[in-house]
Amino acid sequence: MKRKTLTQYLVERQRGGQAVTAELRLLIETVARACKAIGHTVSKGALGGVLGSLGTENVQGEIQKKLDVLSNEILLEANEWGGSLMGMASEEMETIHRIPNEYPQGGYLLLFDPLDGSSNIDVNVSIGTIFSVLRAPEAAKTRRIEEVDFLQPGTSQVAAGYAVYGPQTMLVLTVGEGVAGFTLDSETGTWTLTSEKMTIPEDTSEFAINMSNMRHWEAPVKRYIDDCLAGEAGPLAKNFNMRWIASMVADVHRIMTRGGVFMYPRDQRPTGKKGKLRLMYEANPMSFIVEQAGGMATDGERRILDTQPSALHQRVGVVLGSKNEVVRVRGYHLKGQA
Ligand code: P6P
């Protein structure tokens, strides 16, 4: 059976309705091509002289790995000339990147975490690229784009996706019509459709959380994890398994494939108040994808996609994955307020 390519998948959606314009199709194909280049660079490892840190810090106060900066540059260079964008924003850049004057402007904004899971780069564990596409506000067409134009709720996204650089290199994408999975055919360099419609099982017995933060968690999170650990003799009457890869893309991809609940909750630390993960280019795109696959994504209580952003790099607590488990965690939070 001849498998479809990413281009064919996008052309079919372009013909079939409003979800994909020609401009959006070009943008997604360009991002996908950049992800191939990032995956290729990552795979060279020590042979490419790309491992290790630069000794610099990004806007998050995190030590930048060489590959963080390289991946960011690959995405900027690939996307600035195509005419689909008015600007870009990245975890690795303090403020927005406007399209240089020598290139045509387009109708979209692109936000990304160019290489998520950096702590795993040097130890050869799966990492990935996360991206989110918004429409540029009409008003921005008569002036230059500003940071505030990016501060749109996650419900405004027109596309979102991630590439995971693991045993297979995969691209998982939604344009608001379900979620499709593409595997990179390394012989032809083609993104090849391997999952027409990815769905998350509504129930699970697998949770993902960094247990070393337990002493900092709010009470509802602690109660929920305690009840999971109590197993079939406990209130949830089933045994749970635990996974934590410390690479959101890899943890989310597992959940997209077999279900589970991923938690990076806000906690009691001053630094942890709002959580660790960034809303605009981690939580929002992943929440869009998860919801499109029949899952659910909250900050513990409220739907992440409804969050009105106030800052480009703001953080948010994240509980996402199998719908019935995310609902259960929300119940612990609501009970916690009773
Ligand atoms: P911790 C990677 O740095 C990241 O942003 C996510 O990909 C991942 O889920 C999380 O941080 C891991 O955080 O505290 O477990 O190292």
mmCIF file of C-alpha atoms in Angstrom, residues 34-307:
data_model
loop_
_atom_site.group_PDB
_atom_site.id
_atom_site.type_symbol
_atom_site.label_atom_id
_atom_site.label_comp_id
_atom_site.label_asym_id
_atom_site.label_seq_id
_atom_site.Cartn_x
_atom_site.Cartn_y
_atom_site.Cartn_z
ATOM 1 C CA ALA A 34 13.679 22.365 9.382
ATOM 2 C CA CYS A 35 12.879 19.547 11.837
ATOM 3 C CA LYS A 36 14.567 17.097 9.445
ATOM 4 C CA ALA A 37 17.664 19.300 9.508
ATOM 5 C CA ILE A 38 17.552 19.510 13.318
ATOM 6 C CA GLY A 39 17.145 15.733 13.603
ATOM 7 C CA HIS A 40 20.095 15.214 11.274
ATOM 8 C CA THR A 41 22.285 17.596 13.298
ATOM 9 C CA VAL A 42 21.210 15.977 16.590
ATOM 10 C CA SER A 43 21.996 12.496 15.246
ATOM 11 C CA LYS A 44 25.632 13.451 14.558
ATOM 12 C CA GLY A 45 26.254 13.864 18.291
ATOM 13 C CA ALA A 46 29.898 14.032 19.197
ATOM 14 C CA LEU A 47 30.880 13.491 15.555
ATOM 15 C CA GLY A 48 29.302 16.817 14.702
ATOM 16 C CA GLY A 49 30.940 18.645 17.590
ATOM 17 C CA VAL A 50 27.467 19.748 18.684
ATOM 18 C CA LEU A 51 27.252 18.276 22.173
ATOM 19 C CA GLY A 52 27.826 20.173 25.384
ATOM 20 C CA SER A 53 26.914 23.621 26.591
ATOM 21 C CA LEU A 54 27.770 27.088 25.408
ATOM 22 C CA GLY A 55 28.106 28.380 28.951
ATOM 23 C CA THR A 56 25.494 31.033 28.159
ATOM 24 C CA GLU A 57 22.024 31.286 29.712
ATOM 25 C CA ASN A 58 18.745 31.733 27.812
ATOM 26 C CA VAL A 59 15.889 33.991 28.871
ATOM 27 C CA GLN A 60 14.674 31.145 31.101
ATOM 28 C CA GLY A 61 17.935 31.264 33.076
ATOM 29 C CA GLU A 62 18.799 27.814 31.708
ATOM 30 C CA ILE A 63 22.275 26.896 30.437
ATOM 31 C CA GLN A 64 22.096 26.803 26.639
ATOM 32 C CA LYS A 65 23.304 23.678 24.908
ATOM 33 C CA LYS A 66 25.025 24.141 21.551
ATOM 34 C CA LEU A 67 22.159 22.251 19.941
ATOM 35 C CA ASP A 68 19.555 24.576 21.517
ATOM 36 C CA VAL A 69 21.065 27.558 19.718
ATOM 37 C CA LEU A 70 21.768 25.642 16.500
ATOM 38 C CA SER A 71 18.181 24.350 16.354
ATOM 39 C CA ASN A 72 16.854 27.845 16.940
ATOM 40 C CA GLU A 73 18.973 29.200 14.073
ATOM 41 C CA ILE A 74 17.824 26.400 11.752
ATOM 42 C CA LEU A 75 14.169 27.289 12.397
ATOM 43 C CA LEU A 76 14.732 31.055 12.007
ATOM 44 C CA GLU A 77 16.681 30.703 8.741
ATOM 45 C CA ALA A 78 14.237 28.178 7.263
ATOM 46 C CA ASN A 79 11.143 30.262 8.011
ATOM 47 C CA GLU A 80 12.037 33.926 7.531
ATOM 48 C CA TRP A 81 12.102 34.113 3.701
ATOM 49 C CA GLY A 82 8.987 32.078 2.771
ATOM 50 C CA GLY A 83 6.356 34.823 3.000
ATOM 51 C CA SER A 84 4.034 32.989 5.426
ATOM 52 C CA LEU A 85 4.989 34.808 8.603
ATOM 53 C CA MET A 86 4.944 38.205 10.292
ATOM 54 C CA GLY A 87 7.181 37.025 13.109
ATOM 55 C CA MET A 88 8.516 34.238 15.259
ATOM 56 C CA ALA A 89 8.998 33.607 18.989
ATOM 57 C CA SER A 90 11.195 31.010 20.637
ATOM 58 C CA GLU A 91 12.094 29.663 24.052
ATOM 59 C CA GLU A 92 15.686 30.581 23.158
ATOM 60 C CA MET A 93 15.022 34.248 22.336
ATOM 61 C CA GLU A 94 14.119 36.981 24.828
ATOM 62 C CA THR A 95 11.778 38.755 22.452
ATOM 63 C CA ILE A 96 10.142 38.210 19.075
ATOM 64 C CA HIS A 97 11.988 37.869 15.769
ATOM 65 C CA ARG A 98 10.455 40.082 13.080
ATOM 66 C CA ILE A 99 10.680 39.081 9.391
ATOM 67 C CA PRO A 100 13.562 41.087 7.807
ATOM 68 C CA ASN A 101 12.398 43.836 5.433
ATOM 69 C CA GLU A 102 13.895 42.135 2.381
ATOM 70 C CA TYR A 103 11.374 39.309 2.703
ATOM 71 C CA PRO A 104 7.562 39.404 2.146
ATOM 72 C CA GLN A 105 5.331 39.264 5.238
ATOM 73 C CA GLY A 106 2.587 36.668 5.624
ATOM 74 C CA GLY A 107 -0.472 36.122 7.786
ATOM 75 C CA TYR A 108 0.871 33.814 10.512
ATOM 76 C CA LEU A 109 2.985 33.809 13.673
ATOM 77 C CA LEU A 110 5.235 30.856 14.503
ATOM 78 C CA LEU A 111 6.260 29.985 18.066
ATOM 79 C CA PHE A 112 8.578 27.147 19.003
ATOM 80 C CA ASP A 113 10.733 25.380 21.517
ATOM 81 C CA PRO A 114 13.474 24.473 19.060
ATOM 82 C CA LEU A 115 14.927 21.629 21.080
ATOM 83 C CA ASP A 116 12.935 20.502 24.091
ATOM 84 C CA GLY A 117 14.488 18.176 26.637
ATOM 85 C CA SER A 118 17.982 19.625 26.434
ATOM 86 C CA SER A 119 19.128 17.861 29.595
ATOM 87 C CA ASN A 120 18.832 14.645 27.573
ATOM 88 C CA ILE A 121 20.930 15.730 24.584
ATOM 89 C CA ASP A 122 24.323 14.644 25.932
ATOM 90 C CA VAL A 123 22.982 11.331 27.262
ATOM 91 C CA ASN A 124 21.373 10.248 23.977
ATOM 92 C CA VAL A 125 17.760 10.188 25.174
ATOM 93 C CA SER A 126 14.889 11.242 22.861
ATOM 94 C CA ILE A 127 14.367 15.011 22.489
ATOM 95 C CA GLY A 128 12.185 17.065 20.195
ATOM 96 C CA THR A 129 10.941 20.290 18.616
ATOM 97 C CA ILE A 130 7.552 21.778 19.537
ATOM 98 C CA PHE A 131 5.785 24.401 17.401
ATOM 99 C CA SER A 132 2.569 26.424 17.425
ATOM 100 C CA VAL A 133 0.968 28.546 14.678
ATOM 101 C CA LEU A 134 -1.259 31.571 15.303
ATOM 102 C CA ARG A 135 -2.840 34.055 12.893
ATOM 103 C CA ALA A 136 -1.290 37.514 12.911
ATOM 104 C CA PRO A 137 -3.920 40.045 14.076
ATOM 105 C CA GLU A 138 -5.441 42.057 11.209
ATOM 106 C CA ALA A 139 -4.289 45.290 12.903
ATOM 107 C CA ALA A 140 -0.692 44.131 12.668
ATOM 108 C CA LYS A 141 -0.881 44.338 8.868
ATOM 109 C CA THR A 142 -0.791 48.128 8.991
ATOM 110 C CA ARG A 143 2.099 48.364 11.470
ATOM 111 C CA ARG A 144 5.027 46.239 12.542
ATOM 112 C CA ILE A 145 4.305 43.141 14.595
ATOM 113 C CA GLU A 146 4.688 43.476 18.352
ATOM 114 C CA GLU A 147 5.133 40.949 21.173
ATOM 115 C CA VAL A 148 1.593 41.610 22.392
ATOM 116 C CA ASP A 149 0.292 40.236 19.049
ATOM 117 C CA PHE A 150 1.613 36.807 20.076
ATOM 118 C CA LEU A 151 -0.277 36.798 23.394
ATOM 119 C CA GLN A 152 -3.301 34.880 22.113
ATOM 120 C CA PRO A 153 -5.052 32.046 24.004
ATOM 121 C CA GLY A 154 -4.284 28.490 22.904
ATOM 122 C CA THR A 155 -7.760 28.199 21.388
ATOM 123 C CA SER A 156 -6.551 30.616 18.677
ATOM 124 C CA GLN A 157 -3.948 28.163 17.333
ATOM 125 C CA VAL A 158 -4.479 27.108 13.699
ATOM 126 C CA ALA A 159 -1.837 24.358 13.804
ATOM 127 C CA ALA A 160 0.510 22.717 16.279
ATOM 128 C CA GLY A 161 2.988 19.888 16.167
ATOM 129 C CA TYR A 162 6.104 18.280 17.467
ATOM 130 C CA ALA A 163 9.005 16.329 16.032
ATOM 131 C CA VAL A 164 10.506 13.619 18.221
ATOM 132 C CA TYR A 165 14.121 12.609 17.552
ATOM 133 C CA GLY A 166 14.153 9.066 18.920
ATOM 134 C CA PRO A 167 14.548 5.506 17.638
ATOM 135 C CA GLN A 168 12.325 6.784 14.828
ATOM 136 C CA THR A 169 12.137 10.437 13.825
ATOM 137 C CA MET A 170 8.446 11.350 13.852
ATOM 138 C CA LEU A 171 6.334 14.425 13.229
ATOM 139 C CA VAL A 172 2.950 14.667 14.977
ATOM 140 C CA LEU A 173 0.647 17.384 13.626
ATOM 141 C CA THR A 174 -2.801 18.854 14.041
ATOM 142 C CA VAL A 175 -4.487 21.525 11.901
ATOM 143 C CA GLY A 176 -7.660 21.202 13.970
ATOM 144 C CA GLU A 177 -8.966 18.111 12.166
ATOM 145 C CA GLY A 178 -7.591 15.363 14.416
ATOM 146 C CA VAL A 179 -3.941 14.369 14.834
ATOM 147 C CA ALA A 180 -1.737 12.705 12.217
ATOM 148 C CA GLY A 181 1.636 11.002 12.743
ATOM 149 C CA PHE A 182 4.406 10.953 10.121
ATOM 150 C CA THR A 183 7.568 8.853 10.228
ATOM 151 C CA LEU A 184 10.695 10.127 8.481
ATOM 152 C CA ASP A 185 11.753 7.776 5.720
ATOM 153 C CA SER A 186 15.497 8.310 6.041
ATOM 154 C CA GLU A 187 16.183 6.785 2.609
ATOM 155 C CA THR A 188 14.081 9.362 0.739
ATOM 156 C CA GLY A 189 13.956 12.122 3.363
ATOM 157 C CA THR A 190 10.154 12.016 3.197
ATOM 158 C CA TRP A 191 7.696 12.565 6.074
ATOM 159 C CA THR A 192 5.453 9.533 5.516
ATOM 160 C CA LEU A 193 1.969 9.195 7.040
ATOM 161 C CA THR A 194 2.020 6.274 9.482
ATOM 162 C CA SER A 195 -0.888 7.219 11.811
ATOM 163 C CA GLU A 196 -3.891 8.750 10.017
ATOM 164 C CA LYS A 197 -5.758 9.550 13.254
ATOM 165 C CA MET A 198 -3.943 9.352 16.608
ATOM 166 C CA THR A 199 -6.218 8.986 19.629
ATOM 167 C CA ILE A 200 -5.472 8.829 23.369
ATOM 168 C CA PRO A 201 -7.227 6.056 25.375
ATOM 169 C CA GLU A 202 -9.625 7.713 27.861
ATOM 170 C CA ASP A 203 -8.399 5.586 30.775
ATOM 171 C CA THR A 204 -4.882 4.810 31.948
ATOM 172 C CA SER A 205 -2.864 3.285 34.763
ATOM 173 C CA GLU A 206 0.383 5.125 33.959
ATOM 174 C CA PHE A 207 1.428 8.502 35.323
ATOM 175 C CA ALA A 208 4.417 10.671 34.472
ATOM 176 C CA ILE A 209 5.767 13.127 37.046
ATOM 177 C CA ASN A 210 9.154 14.089 38.509
ATOM 178 C CA MET A 211 8.785 12.480 41.967
ATOM 179 C CA SER A 212 11.823 14.354 43.338
ATOM 180 C CA ASN A 213 9.605 17.454 43.575
ATOM 181 C CA MET A 214 7.075 15.717 45.852
ATOM 182 C CA ARG A 215 7.819 17.852 48.932
ATOM 183 C CA HIS A 216 6.945 20.965 46.911
ATOM 184 C CA TRP A 217 3.610 19.783 45.482
ATOM 185 C CA GLU A 218 0.274 21.277 46.463
ATOM 186 C CA ALA A 219 -1.922 18.959 48.564
ATOM 187 C CA PRO A 220 -4.265 17.758 45.755
ATOM 188 C CA VAL A 221 -1.301 16.553 43.660
ATOM 189 C CA LYS A 222 0.261 14.805 46.644
ATOM 190 C CA ARG A 223 -3.051 13.103 47.478
ATOM 191 C CA TYR A 224 -3.549 11.984 43.892
ATOM 192 C CA ILE A 225 -0.049 10.464 43.554
ATOM 193 C CA ASP A 226 -0.365 8.836 46.991
ATOM 194 C CA ASP A 227 -3.598 7.221 45.826
ATOM 195 C CA CYS A 228 -1.926 6.003 42.612
ATOM 196 C CA LEU A 229 0.936 4.511 44.656
ATOM 197 C CA ALA A 230 -1.582 2.783 46.968
ATOM 198 C CA GLY A 231 -2.392 0.489 44.035
ATOM 199 C CA GLU A 232 -5.367 -1.852 43.833
ATOM 200 C CA ALA A 233 -5.769 -1.866 47.631
ATOM 201 C CA GLY A 234 -6.079 1.928 47.549
ATOM 202 C CA PRO A 235 -8.964 4.287 46.649
ATOM 203 C CA LEU A 236 -8.272 4.037 42.907
ATOM 204 C CA ALA A 237 -8.447 0.228 43.075
ATOM 205 C CA LYS A 238 -5.774 -0.303 40.447
ATOM 206 C CA ASN A 239 -1.996 -0.580 40.226
ATOM 207 C CA PHE A 240 -0.207 2.265 38.453
ATOM 208 C CA ASN A 241 3.040 2.312 36.493
ATOM 209 C CA MET A 242 5.295 5.395 36.383
ATOM 210 C CA ARG A 243 7.412 6.875 33.589
ATOM 211 C CA TRP A 244 9.472 10.121 33.543
ATOM 212 C CA ILE A 245 11.771 10.783 30.587
ATOM 213 C CA ALA A 246 12.257 14.480 31.465
ATOM 214 C CA SER A 247 11.676 15.289 27.809
ATOM 215 C CA MET A 248 8.125 16.585 27.362
ATOM 216 C CA VAL A 249 8.030 15.589 23.689
ATOM 217 C CA ALA A 250 8.971 11.976 24.493
ATOM 218 C CA ASP A 251 6.594 11.743 27.472
ATOM 219 C CA VAL A 252 3.721 13.244 25.479
ATOM 220 C CA HIS A 253 4.442 11.002 22.474
ATOM 221 C CA ARG A 254 4.176 7.932 24.719
ATOM 222 C CA ILE A 255 0.805 9.215 25.928
ATOM 223 C CA MET A 256 -0.316 9.913 22.326
ATOM 224 C CA THR A 257 0.602 6.309 21.550
ATOM 225 C CA ARG A 258 -0.661 4.338 24.580
ATOM 226 C CA GLY A 259 -2.332 6.778 26.977
ATOM 227 C CA GLY A 260 -1.224 8.065 30.371
ATOM 228 C CA VAL A 261 -1.270 11.250 32.391
ATOM 229 C CA PHE A 262 1.644 13.738 32.272
ATOM 230 C CA MET A 263 2.022 16.122 35.196
ATOM 231 C CA TYR A 264 4.321 19.065 35.714
ATOM 232 C CA PRO A 265 2.200 20.851 38.328
ATOM 233 C CA ARG A 266 2.772 24.291 39.770
ATOM 234 C CA ASP A 267 4.288 23.898 43.228
ATOM 235 C CA GLN A 268 4.980 25.759 46.467
ATOM 236 C CA ARG A 269 8.445 27.002 45.483
ATOM 237 C CA PRO A 270 8.658 30.689 44.547
ATOM 238 C CA THR A 271 10.195 29.513 41.248
ATOM 239 C CA GLY A 272 7.585 26.790 40.889
ATOM 240 C CA LYS A 273 4.531 28.926 41.596
ATOM 241 C CA LYS A 274 3.189 28.797 38.054
ATOM 242 C CA GLY A 275 4.921 25.545 37.065
ATOM 243 C CA LYS A 276 8.010 24.905 34.964
ATOM 244 C CA LEU A 277 6.644 24.495 31.451
ATOM 245 C CA ARG A 278 6.085 27.470 29.162
ATOM 246 C CA LEU A 279 2.563 28.227 28.043
ATOM 247 C CA MET A 280 3.040 29.661 24.542
ATOM 248 C CA TYR A 281 5.369 27.119 22.915
ATOM 249 C CA GLU A 282 5.146 24.013 25.113
ATOM 250 C CA ALA A 283 1.825 23.709 26.975
ATOM 251 C CA ASN A 284 -0.446 25.320 24.338
ATOM 252 C CA PRO A 285 0.727 23.311 21.296
ATOM 253 C CA MET A 286 0.813 20.066 23.287
ATOM 254 C CA SER A 287 -2.655 20.788 24.738
ATOM 255 C CA PHE A 288 -4.073 21.451 21.249
ATOM 256 C CA ILE A 289 -2.646 18.142 20.013
ATOM 257 C CA VAL A 290 -3.848 16.209 23.088
ATOM 258 C CA GLU A 291 -7.390 17.624 22.869
ATOM 259 C CA GLN A 292 -7.537 16.882 19.134
ATOM 260 C CA ALA A 293 -6.671 13.273 20.022
ATOM 261 C CA GLY A 294 -9.566 13.023 22.509
ATOM 262 C CA GLY A 295 -7.463 13.774 25.581
ATOM 263 C CA MET A 296 -7.632 16.675 28.033
ATOM 264 C CA ALA A 297 -5.174 19.326 29.244
ATOM 265 C CA THR A 298 -5.526 21.510 32.349
ATOM 266 C CA ASP A 299 -3.327 23.475 34.733
ATOM 267 C CA GLY A 300 -4.715 21.124 37.392
ATOM 268 C CA GLU A 301 -8.116 22.793 37.376
ATOM 269 C CA ARG A 302 -8.703 24.947 34.292
ATOM 270 C CA ARG A 303 -8.394 24.172 30.569
ATOM 271 C CA ILE A 304 -4.925 25.296 29.422
ATOM 272 C CA LEU A 305 -6.114 26.433 25.984
ATOM 273 C CA ASP A 306 -8.452 28.994 27.588
ATOM 274 C CA THR A 307 -5.573 30.753 29.376
#
